[in-house]
Amino acid sequence: MPQIAQLADTWSSQVFWLLVFFGITFFVIGKGMVPKVMDTVASRDGQIAADLAAAKAARDAADEQEEAWRVKENENRAAAQAIVAKAKEEGAKKSETKLKAAQTRIDKKLADAEARIAEARTAALAEVEAVAVEAAQDIVKTLAGVKVTKPVATKAVKEQMAHG
């Protein structure tokens, strides 16, 4: 076979060039480019780690600020609720004072009205009694023909009115 025989003649030359080519490739890429790539990767890893550390620090600071804000907000809310409670209490006291004053006025008006009603009732009863006394005198005079004195008629009318 002629191809195999020719291969044996050029074999050493091919191995030589193969080693030269891989040697050049090793030194150019392995010793020249790979360290630069590895330095870039290490630099990026360092940058990423620094960025993550900065982000964690910023998040921790934000958490601390948020917690401080929440504490302050809770204090403000408690102060506002205290103000509202105080205002409600003052309003209730004012309302209570006004209600007491109004109740006093109403009670006075009611007492005055009850006194006027009692006076009117007494006057009306006296008027009814006087009319009843006159009527009793007239009825006895008309029916029995006897004249009854006013004190006797008044006494009889009062007895009847007391019994109902």
Tab-separated table of N, CA and C in Angstrom:
chain	number	residue	atom	x	y	z
A	1	MET	N	0.805	-1.152	0.000
A	1	MET	CA	0.000	0.000	0.000
A	1	MET	C	0.873	1.250	0.000
A	2	PRO	N	0.620	2.015	-0.926
A	2	PRO	CA	1.494	3.168	-1.081
A	2	PRO	C	1.186	4.275	-0.061
A	3	GLN	N	-0.056	4.382	0.392
A	3	GLN	CA	-0.372	5.468	1.334
A	3	GLN	C	0.321	5.216	2.673
A	4	ILE	N	0.384	3.979	3.109
A	4	ILE	CA	0.990	3.652	4.377
A	4	ILE	C	2.503	3.847	4.278
A	5	ALA	N	3.073	3.508	3.203
A	5	ALA	CA	4.500	3.684	3.034
A	5	ALA	C	4.842	5.154	3.039
A	6	GLN	N	4.024	5.958	2.440
A	6	GLN	CA	4.258	7.396	2.379
A	6	GLN	C	4.075	8.003	3.777
A	7	LEU	N	3.165	7.440	4.565
A	7	LEU	CA	2.901	7.904	5.918
A	7	LEU	C	4.147	7.673	6.779
A	8	ALA	N	4.803	6.584	6.600
A	8	ALA	CA	5.984	6.276	7.387
A	8	ALA	C	7.110	7.237	7.058
A	9	ASP	N	7.227	7.731	5.851
A	9	ASP	CA	8.278	8.658	5.471
A	9	ASP	C	8.039	10.052	6.061
A	10	THR	N	6.771	10.452	6.201
A	10	THR	CA	6.453	11.812	6.658
A	10	THR	C	6.024	11.856	8.125
A	11	TRP	N	6.045	10.722	8.751
A	11	TRP	CA	5.549	10.634	10.122
A	11	TRP	C	6.342	11.519	11.065
A	12	SER	N	7.579	11.473	11.037
A	12	SER	CA	8.407	12.238	11.952
A	12	SER	C	8.239	13.738	11.699
A	13	SER	N	8.104	14.127	10.492
A	13	SER	CA	7.890	15.533	10.146
A	13	SER	C	6.523	15.996	10.669
A	14	GLN	N	5.522	15.161	10.543
A	14	GLN	CA	4.176	15.515	11.002
A	14	GLN	C	4.138	15.622	12.529
A	15	VAL	N	4.811	14.729	13.208
A	15	VAL	CA	4.850	14.770	14.667
A	15	VAL	C	5.582	16.035	15.099
A	16	PHE	N	6.662	16.375	14.410
A	16	PHE	CA	7.396	17.578	14.743
A	16	PHE	C	6.516	18.816	14.634
A	17	TRP	N	5.837	18.958	13.512
A	17	TRP	CA	4.970	20.143	13.305
A	17	TRP	C	3.761	20.136	14.256
A	18	LEU	N	3.321	18.954	14.556
A	18	LEU	CA	2.216	18.852	15.516
A	18	LEU	C	2.668	19.359	16.883
A	19	LEU	N	3.857	18.964	17.309
A	19	LEU	CA	4.380	19.419	18.594
A	19	LEU	C	4.685	20.914	18.570
A	20	VAL	N	5.190	21.414	17.459
A	20	VAL	CA	5.466	22.847	17.326
A	20	VAL	C	4.148	23.625	17.431
A	21	PHE	N	3.153	23.184	16.687
A	21	PHE	CA	1.858	23.879	16.681
A	21	PHE	C	1.229	23.865	18.084
A	22	PHE	N	1.186	22.681	18.737
A	22	PHE	CA	0.607	22.609	20.090
A	22	PHE	C	1.449	23.376	21.099
A	23	GLY	N	2.755	23.390	20.909
A	23	GLY	CA	3.624	24.163	21.807
A	23	GLY	C	3.347	25.651	21.689
A	24	ILE	N	3.234	26.130	20.444
A	24	ILE	CA	2.912	27.549	20.236
A	24	ILE	C	1.528	27.863	20.818
A	25	THR	N	0.581	26.974	20.541
A	25	THR	CA	-0.778	27.166	21.051
A	25	THR	C	-0.760	27.179	22.577
A	26	PHE	N	0.006	26.268	23.185
A	26	PHE	CA	0.083	26.212	24.647
A	26	PHE	C	0.653	27.505	25.208
A	27	PHE	N	1.751	27.967	24.636
A	27	PHE	CA	2.374	29.163	25.187
A	27	PHE	C	1.564	30.422	24.899
A	28	VAL	N	0.960	30.528	23.726
A	28	VAL	CA	0.182	31.736	23.392
A	28	VAL	C	-1.110	31.757	24.210
A	29	ILE	N	-1.843	30.670	24.181
A	29	ILE	CA	-3.140	30.642	24.857
A	29	ILE	C	-2.962	30.306	26.326
A	30	GLY	N	-2.222	29.236	26.633
A	30	GLY	CA	-2.091	28.778	28.012
A	30	GLY	C	-1.325	29.741	28.892
A	31	LYS	N	-0.248	30.309	28.395
A	31	LYS	CA	0.575	31.196	29.226
A	31	LYS	C	0.253	32.673	28.985
A	32	GLY	N	-0.344	33.002	27.849
A	32	GLY	CA	-0.616	34.413	27.545
A	32	GLY	C	-2.065	34.809	27.806
A	33	MET	N	-2.991	34.070	27.259
A	33	MET	CA	-4.395	34.474	27.327
A	33	MET	C	-5.114	33.956	28.574
A	34	VAL	N	-4.857	32.751	28.966
A	34	VAL	CA	-5.571	32.156	30.103
A	34	VAL	C	-5.327	32.951	31.384
A	35	PRO	N	-4.105	33.362	31.685
A	35	PRO	CA	-3.931	34.158	32.908
A	35	PRO	C	-4.717	35.472	32.865
A	36	LYS	N	-4.752	36.109	31.687
A	36	LYS	CA	-5.540	37.336	31.578
A	36	LYS	C	-7.026	37.062	31.798
A	37	VAL	N	-7.515	35.964	31.232
A	37	VAL	CA	-8.927	35.593	31.427
A	37	VAL	C	-9.175	35.267	32.892
A	38	MET	N	-8.258	34.540	33.500
A	38	MET	CA	-8.417	34.181	34.914
A	38	MET	C	-8.363	35.435	35.794
A	39	ASP	N	-7.483	36.391	35.458
A	39	ASP	CA	-7.433	37.647	36.200
A	39	ASP	C	-8.750	38.412	36.048
A	40	THR	N	-9.294	38.412	34.835
A	40	THR	CA	-10.576	39.076	34.593
A	40	THR	C	-11.686	38.401	35.391
A	41	VAL	N	-11.704	37.062	35.397
A	41	VAL	CA	-12.712	36.323	36.161
A	41	VAL	C	-12.552	36.611	37.650
A	42	ALA	N	-11.326	36.615	38.143
A	42	ALA	CA	-11.079	36.903	39.556
A	42	ALA	C	-11.493	38.329	39.886
A	43	SER	N	-11.155	39.254	38.975
A	43	SER	CA	-11.548	40.654	39.180
A	43	SER	C	-13.068	40.784	39.225
A	44	ARG	N	-13.746	40.120	38.327
A	44	ARG	CA	-15.222	40.156	38.319
A	44	ARG	C	-15.790	39.495	39.559
A	45	ASP	N	-15.174	38.382	39.976
A	45	ASP	CA	-15.636	37.734	41.215
A	45	ASP	C	-15.478	38.692	42.398
A	46	GLY	N	-14.331	39.379	42.456
A	46	GLY	CA	-14.105	40.353	43.524
A	46	GLY	C	-15.112	41.499	43.457
A	47	GLN	N	-15.359	41.976	42.233
A	47	GLN	CA	-16.327	43.067	42.057
A	47	GLN	C	-17.728	42.614	42.463
A	48	ILE	N	-18.088	41.409	42.071
A	48	ILE	CA	-19.409	40.868	42.440
A	48	ILE	C	-19.515	40.716	43.948
A	49	ALA	N	-18.464	40.192	44.570
A	49	ALA	CA	-18.466	40.042	46.029
A	49	ALA	C	-18.583	41.411	46.708
A	50	ALA	N	-17.824	42.405	46.174
A	50	ALA	CA	-17.909	43.763	46.745
A	50	ALA	C	-19.312	44.341	46.554
A	51	ASP	N	-19.874	44.133	45.361
A	51	ASP	CA	-21.236	44.624	45.109
A	51	ASP	C	-22.247	43.952	46.031
A	52	LEU	N	-22.085	42.635	46.231
A	52	LEU	CA	-22.998	41.919	47.140
A	52	LEU	C	-22.839	42.423	48.571
A	53	ALA	N	-21.600	42.675	48.985
A	53	ALA	CA	-21.363	43.194	50.337
A	53	ALA	C	-21.973	44.589	50.482
A	54	ALA	N	-21.797	45.420	49.447
A	54	ALA	CA	-22.381	46.769	49.487
A	54	ALA	C	-23.902	46.686	49.512
A	55	ALA	N	-24.462	45.773	48.720
A	55	ALA	CA	-25.924	45.608	48.709
A	55	ALA	C	-26.424	45.129	50.069
A	56	LYS	N	-25.694	44.189	50.681
A	56	LYS	CA	-26.087	43.701	52.015
A	56	LYS	C	-25.994	44.817	53.035
A	57	ALA	N	-24.934	45.612	52.965
A	57	ALA	CA	-24.781	46.741	53.895
A	57	ALA	C	-25.902	47.749	53.680
A	58	ALA	N	-26.216	48.028	52.404
A	58	ALA	CA	-27.307	48.974	52.113
A	58	ALA	C	-28.641	48.424	52.602
A	59	ARG	N	-28.868	47.130	52.418
A	59	ARG	CA	-30.119	46.516	52.889
A	59	ARG	C	-30.191	46.557	54.410
A	60	ASP	N	-29.062	46.272	55.079
A	60	ASP	CA	-29.039	46.345	56.546
A	60	ASP	C	-29.308	47.764	57.015
A	61	ALA	N	-28.689	48.737	56.348
A	61	ALA	CA	-28.918	50.141	56.715
A	61	ALA	C	-30.381	50.513	56.478
A	62	ALA	N	-30.933	50.058	55.353
A	62	ALA	CA	-32.351	50.342	55.070
A	62	ALA	C	-33.257	49.677	56.095
A	63	ASP	N	-32.914	48.457	56.496
A	63	ASP	CA	-33.702	47.779	57.532
A	63	ASP	C	-33.644	48.548	58.850
A	64	GLU	N	-32.440	49.038	59.206
A	64	GLU	CA	-32.298	49.818	60.434
A	64	GLU	C	-33.100	51.105	60.355
A	65	GLN	N	-33.024	51.779	59.199
A	65	GLN	CA	-33.788	53.016	59.024
A	65	GLN	C	-35.289	52.739	59.065
A	66	GLU	N	-35.697	51.633	58.439
A	66	GLU	CA	-37.116	51.279	58.459
A	66	GLU	C	-37.569	50.981	59.886
A	67	GLU	N	-36.760	50.277	60.642
A	67	GLU	CA	-37.108	49.967	62.030
A	67	GLU	C	-37.184	51.255	62.855
A	68	ALA	N	-36.229	52.149	62.647
A	68	ALA	CA	-36.265	53.438	63.351
A	68	ALA	C	-37.523	54.214	62.956
A	69	TRP	N	-37.855	54.181	61.660
A	69	TRP	CA	-39.068	54.863	61.185
A	69	TRP	C	-40.308	54.245	61.829
A	70	ARG	N	-40.350	52.906	61.897
A	70	ARG	CA	-41.504	52.239	62.516
A	70	ARG	C	-41.637	52.623	63.990
A	71	VAL	N	-40.510	52.654	64.695
A	71	VAL	CA	-40.554	53.039	66.109
A	71	VAL	C	-41.079	54.467	66.239
A	72	LYS	N	-40.534	55.371	65.427
A	72	LYS	CA	-40.973	56.772	65.464
A	72	LYS	C	-42.448	56.870	65.077
A	73	GLU	N	-42.847	56.134	64.065
A	73	GLU	CA	-44.255	56.157	63.615
A	73	GLU	C	-45.169	55.628	64.719
A	74	ASN	N	-44.753	54.576	65.391
A	74	ASN	CA	-45.552	54.059	66.510
A	74	ASN	C	-45.647	55.078	67.641
A	75	GLU	N	-44.528	55.772	67.924
A	75	GLU	CA	-44.561	56.824	68.938
A	75	GLU	C	-45.511	57.941	68.525
A	76	ASN	N	-45.427	58.340	67.253
A	76	ASN	CA	-46.314	59.393	66.758
A	76	ASN	C	-47.771	58.948	66.825
A	77	ARG	N	-48.026	57.705	66.460
A	77	ARG	CA	-49.392	57.178	66.501
A	77	ARG	C	-49.913	57.166	67.938
A	78	ALA	N	-49.052	56.751	68.878
A	78	ALA	CA	-49.454	56.734	70.288
A	78	ALA	C	-49.725	58.158	70.782
A	79	ALA	N	-48.876	59.107	70.379
A	79	ALA	CA	-49.086	60.505	70.780
A	79	ALA	C	-50.389	61.034	70.194
A	80	ALA	N	-50.656	60.700	68.938
A	80	ALA	CA	-51.898	61.147	68.303
A	80	ALA	C	-53.109	60.531	68.997
A	81	GLN	N	-53.010	59.276	69.350
A	81	GLN	CA	-54.125	58.630	70.051
A	81	GLN	C	-54.325	59.260	71.423
A	82	ALA	N	-53.234	59.643	72.082
A	82	ALA	CA	-53.359	60.313	73.378
A	82	ALA	C	-54.043	61.667	73.215
A	83	ILE	N	-53.683	62.390	72.162
A	83	ILE	CA	-54.322	63.686	71.898
A	83	ILE	C	-55.804	63.502	71.617
A	84	VAL	N	-56.125	62.505	70.812
A	84	VAL	CA	-57.534	62.231	70.497
A	84	VAL	C	-58.296	61.845	71.755
A	85	ALA	N	-57.682	60.995	72.585
A	85	ALA	CA	-58.349	60.580	73.831
A	85	ALA	C	-58.567	61.786	74.742
A	86	LYS	N	-57.566	62.671	74.824
A	86	LYS	CA	-57.692	63.870	75.656
A	86	LYS	C	-58.804	64.761	75.112
A	87	ALA	N	-58.839	64.927	73.784
A	87	ALA	CA	-59.884	65.752	73.177
A	87	ALA	C	-61.263	65.150	73.425
A	88	LYS	N	-61.363	63.826	73.327
A	88	LYS	CA	-62.645	63.169	73.607
A	88	LYS	C	-63.052	63.405	75.057
A	89	GLU	N	-62.081	63.277	75.961
A	89	GLU	CA	-62.370	63.467	77.384
A	89	GLU	C	-62.823	64.898	77.647
A	90	GLU	N	-62.105	65.872	77.061
A	90	GLU	CA	-62.496	67.268	77.232
A	90	GLU	C	-63.876	67.520	76.635
A	91	GLY	N	-64.129	66.951	75.453
A	91	GLY	CA	-65.435	67.093	74.826
A	91	GLY	C	-66.530	66.481	75.686
A	92	ALA	N	-66.238	65.322	76.265
A	92	ALA	CA	-67.227	64.669	77.127
A	92	ALA	C	-67.496	65.527	78.363
A	93	LYS	N	-66.437	66.125	78.946
A	93	LYS	CA	-66.619	66.985	80.118
A	93	LYS	C	-67.445	68.212	79.762
A	94	LYS	N	-67.134	68.827	78.607
A	94	LYS	CA	-67.902	69.996	78.179
A	94	LYS	C	-69.357	69.616	77.929
A	95	SER	N	-69.557	68.487	77.256
A	95	SER	CA	-70.917	68.028	76.991
A	95	SER	C	-71.646	67.749	78.299
A	96	GLU	N	-70.936	67.133	79.232
A	96	GLU	CA	-71.552	66.819	80.527
A	96	GLU	C	-71.940	68.102	81.250
A	97	THR	N	-71.056	69.090	81.217
A	97	THR	CA	-71.354	70.380	81.854
A	97	THR	C	-72.563	71.033	81.192
A	98	LYS	N	-72.595	71.024	79.870
A	98	LYS	CA	-73.731	71.618	79.151
A	98	LYS	C	-75.014	70.857	79.448
A	99	LEU	N	-74.903	69.518	79.496
A	99	LEU	CA	-76.093	68.718	79.791
A	99	LEU	C	-76.593	68.980	81.204
A	100	LYS	N	-75.657	69.126	82.166
A	100	LYS	CA	-76.076	69.430	83.534
A	100	LYS	C	-76.772	70.784	83.591
A	101	ALA	N	-76.206	71.772	82.903
A	101	ALA	CA	-76.814	73.105	82.887
A	101	ALA	C	-78.195	73.044	82.240
A	102	ALA	N	-78.306	72.332	81.114
A	102	ALA	CA	-79.593	72.199	80.431
A	102	ALA	C	-80.584	71.459	81.320
A	103	GLN	N	-80.117	70.410	82.002
A	103	GLN	CA	-81.000	69.646	82.874
A	103	GLN	C	-81.483	70.514	84.035
A	104	THR	N	-80.591	71.346	84.546
A	104	THR	CA	-80.973	72.263	85.634
A	104	THR	C	-82.042	73.231	85.146
A	105	ARG	N	-81.845	73.790	83.940
A	105	ARG	CA	-82.858	74.698	83.384
A	105	ARG	C	-84.180	73.985	83.165
A	106	ILE	N	-84.093	72.773	82.637
A	106	ILE	CA	-85.319	72.003	82.386
A	106	ILE	C	-86.015	71.673	83.701
A	107	ASP	N	-85.219	71.263	84.705
A	107	ASP	CA	-85.818	70.948	86.013
A	107	ASP	C	-86.488	72.180	86.612
A	108	LYS	N	-85.853	73.352	86.467
A	108	LYS	CA	-86.438	74.587	86.995
A	108	LYS	C	-87.736	74.902	86.263
A	109	LYS	N	-87.701	74.787	84.928
A	109	LYS	CA	-88.925	75.054	84.150
A	109	LYS	C	-90.023	74.068	84.536
A	110	LEU	N	-89.641	72.811	84.731
A	110	LEU	CA	-90.620	71.782	85.109
A	110	LEU	C	-91.208	72.089	86.481
A	111	ALA	N	-90.354	72.489	87.425
A	111	ALA	CA	-90.850	72.823	88.762
A	111	ALA	C	-91.786	74.031	88.700
A	112	ASP	N	-91.394	75.049	87.891
A	112	ASP	CA	-92.259	76.226	87.730
A	112	ASP	C	-93.597	75.828	87.107
A	113	ALA	N	-93.524	74.969	86.077
A	113	ALA	CA	-94.758	74.533	85.408
A	113	ALA	C	-95.624	73.724	86.361
A	114	GLU	N	-94.998	72.850	87.146
A	114	GLU	CA	-95.775	72.061	88.110
A	114	GLU	C	-96.415	72.967	89.159
A	115	ALA	N	-95.682	74.001	89.588
A	115	ALA	CA	-96.250	74.949	90.560
A	115	ALA	C	-97.431	75.693	89.946
A	116	ARG	N	-97.294	76.124	88.695
A	116	ARG	CA	-98.409	76.817	88.023
A	116	ARG	C	-99.598	75.888	87.846
A	117	ILE	N	-99.295	74.619	87.504
A	117	ILE	CA	-100.389	73.644	87.355
A	117	ILE	C	-101.082	73.422	88.690
A	118	ALA	N	-100.313	73.310	89.763
A	118	ALA	CA	-100.897	73.113	91.093
A	118	ALA	C	-101.757	74.320	91.472
A	119	GLU	N	-101.246	75.539	91.172
A	119	GLU	CA	-102.023	76.740	91.459
A	119	GLU	C	-103.312	76.753	90.638
A	120	ALA	N	-103.160	76.408	89.355
A	120	ALA	CA	-104.334	76.397	88.482
A	120	ALA	C	-105.330	75.340	88.952
A	121	ARG	N	-104.830	74.174	89.385
A	121	ARG	CA	-105.706	73.114	89.874
A	121	ARG	C	-106.438	73.572	91.144
A	122	THR	N	-105.673	74.191	92.046
A	122	THR	CA	-106.287	74.689	93.290
A	122	THR	C	-107.340	75.744	92.968
A	123	ALA	N	-106.993	76.661	92.054
A	123	ALA	CA	-107.953	77.705	91.682
A	123	ALA	C	-109.171	77.091	91.012
A	124	ALA	N	-108.944	76.100	90.127
A	124	ALA	CA	-110.066	75.448	89.437
A	124	ALA	C	-110.934	74.700	90.431
A	125	LEU	N	-110.300	73.997	91.385
A	125	LEU	CA	-111.083	73.281	92.394
A	125	LEU	C	-111.883	74.252	93.255
A	126	ALA	N	-111.262	75.383	93.595
A	126	ALA	CA	-111.976	76.392	94.382
A	126	ALA	C	-113.162	76.943	93.585
A	127	GLU	N	-112.909	77.145	92.291
A	127	GLU	CA	-113.986	77.647	91.421
A	127	GLU	C	-115.087	76.612	91.304
A	128	VAL	N	-114.711	75.344	91.104
A	128	VAL	CA	-115.711	74.271	91.005
A	128	VAL	C	-116.467	74.154	92.327
A	129	GLU	N	-115.729	74.279	93.438
A	129	GLU	CA	-116.361	74.184	94.748
A	129	GLU	C	-117.354	75.327	94.948
A	130	ALA	N	-116.944	76.523	94.537
A	130	ALA	CA	-117.843	77.675	94.674
A	130	ALA	C	-119.091	77.493	93.825
A	131	VAL	N	-118.902	77.004	92.601
A	131	VAL	CA	-120.061	76.762	91.719
A	131	VAL	C	-120.915	75.655	92.299
A	132	ALA	N	-120.308	74.622	92.872
A	132	ALA	CA	-121.054	73.517	93.458
A	132	ALA	C	-121.851	73.992	94.678
A	133	VAL	N	-121.248	74.878	95.484
A	133	VAL	CA	-121.942	75.408	96.661
A	133	VAL	C	-123.173	76.196	96.214
A	134	GLU	N	-123.014	77.060	95.211
A	134	GLU	CA	-124.143	77.839	94.702
A	134	GLU	C	-125.208	76.921	94.110
A	135	ALA	N	-124.733	75.919	93.359
A	135	ALA	CA	-125.689	75.001	92.745
A	135	ALA	C	-126.443	74.221	93.814
A	136	ALA	N	-125.727	73.776	94.868
A	136	ALA	CA	-126.375	73.027	95.947
A	136	ALA	C	-127.404	73.903	96.655
A	137	GLN	N	-127.088	75.162	96.903
A	137	GLN	CA	-128.045	76.066	97.546
A	137	GLN	C	-129.298	76.237	96.679
A	138	ASP	N	-129.062	76.427	95.365
A	138	ASP	CA	-130.194	76.618	94.455
A	138	ASP	C	-131.037	75.346	94.353
A	139	ILE	N	-130.407	74.165	94.288
A	139	ILE	CA	-131.137	72.899	94.144
A	139	ILE	C	-131.974	72.640	95.400
A	140	VAL	N	-131.364	72.831	96.575
A	140	VAL	CA	-132.096	72.599	97.831
A	140	VAL	C	-133.253	73.588	97.931
A	141	LYS	N	-133.075	74.854	97.586
A	141	LYS	CA	-134.129	75.863	97.633
A	141	LYS	C	-135.237	75.514	96.679
A	142	THR	N	-134.875	75.030	95.450
A	142	THR	CA	-135.874	74.718	94.453
A	142	THR	C	-136.622	73.450	94.838
A	143	LEU	N	-135.949	72.426	95.264
A	143	LEU	CA	-136.588	71.147	95.537
A	143	LEU	C	-137.266	71.107	96.916
A	144	ALA	N	-136.572	71.570	97.919
A	144	ALA	CA	-137.124	71.445	99.266
A	144	ALA	C	-137.773	72.740	99.725
A	145	GLY	N	-137.478	73.812	99.084
A	145	GLY	CA	-138.030	75.096	99.470
A	145	GLY	C	-137.363	75.626	100.711
A	146	VAL	N	-136.230	75.076	101.092
A	146	VAL	CA	-135.519	75.479	102.297
A	146	VAL	C	-134.296	76.285	101.854
A	147	LYS	N	-134.053	77.340	102.613
A	147	LYS	CA	-132.879	78.138	102.296
A	147	LYS	C	-131.720	77.600	103.135
A	148	VAL	N	-130.583	77.229	102.415
A	148	VAL	CA	-129.392	76.686	103.070
A	148	VAL	C	-128.350	77.792	103.086
A	149	THR	N	-127.697	77.934	104.244
A	149	THR	CA	-126.661	78.965	104.356
A	149	THR	C	-125.398	78.507	103.615
A	150	LYS	N	-124.621	79.492	103.284
A	150	LYS	CA	-123.416	79.199	102.497
A	150	LYS	C	-122.442	78.318	103.279
A	151	PRO	N	-122.160	78.511	104.590
A	151	PRO	CA	-121.235	77.635	105.287
A	151	PRO	C	-121.727	76.199	105.361
A	152	VAL	N	-122.995	75.974	105.496
A	152	VAL	CA	-123.543	74.621	105.554
A	152	VAL	C	-123.395	73.959	104.190
A	153	ALA	N	-123.720	74.682	103.124
A	153	ALA	CA	-123.611	74.144	101.765
A	153	ALA	C	-122.145	73.846	101.440
A	154	THR	N	-121.232	74.723	101.881
A	154	THR	CA	-119.804	74.532	101.625
A	154	THR	C	-119.323	73.274	102.331
A	155	LYS	N	-119.752	73.072	103.571
A	155	LYS	CA	-119.347	71.883	104.316
A	155	LYS	C	-119.854	70.623	103.629
A	156	ALA	N	-121.108	70.610	103.164
A	156	ALA	CA	-121.685	69.428	102.500
A	156	ALA	C	-120.954	69.151	101.175
A	157	VAL	N	-120.658	70.185	100.415
A	157	VAL	CA	-119.962	70.018	99.137
A	157	VAL	C	-118.554	69.449	99.393
A	158	LYS	N	-117.848	69.980	100.422
A	158	LYS	CA	-116.505	69.475	100.711
A	158	LYS	C	-116.532	68.018	101.124
A	159	GLU	N	-117.526	67.604	101.881
A	159	GLU	CA	-117.645	66.202	102.272
A	159	GLU	C	-117.859	65.334	101.030
A	160	GLN	N	-118.697	65.758	100.151
A	160	GLN	CA	-118.992	64.990	98.941
A	160	GLN	C	-117.763	64.934	98.015
A	161	MET	N	-117.059	66.033	97.923
A	161	MET	CA	-115.888	66.048	97.065
A	161	MET	C	-114.755	65.194	97.657
A	162	ALA	N	-114.701	65.112	98.963
A	162	ALA	CA	-113.695	64.290	99.601
A	162	ALA	C	-113.994	62.803	99.352
A	163	HIS	N	-115.250	62.400	99.243
A	163	HIS	CA	-115.626	61.009	99.023
A	163	HIS	C	-115.612	60.643	97.532
A	164	GLY	N	-115.555	61.633	96.720
A	164	GLY	CA	-115.480	61.342	95.305
A	164	GLY	C	-116.769	61.540	94.654
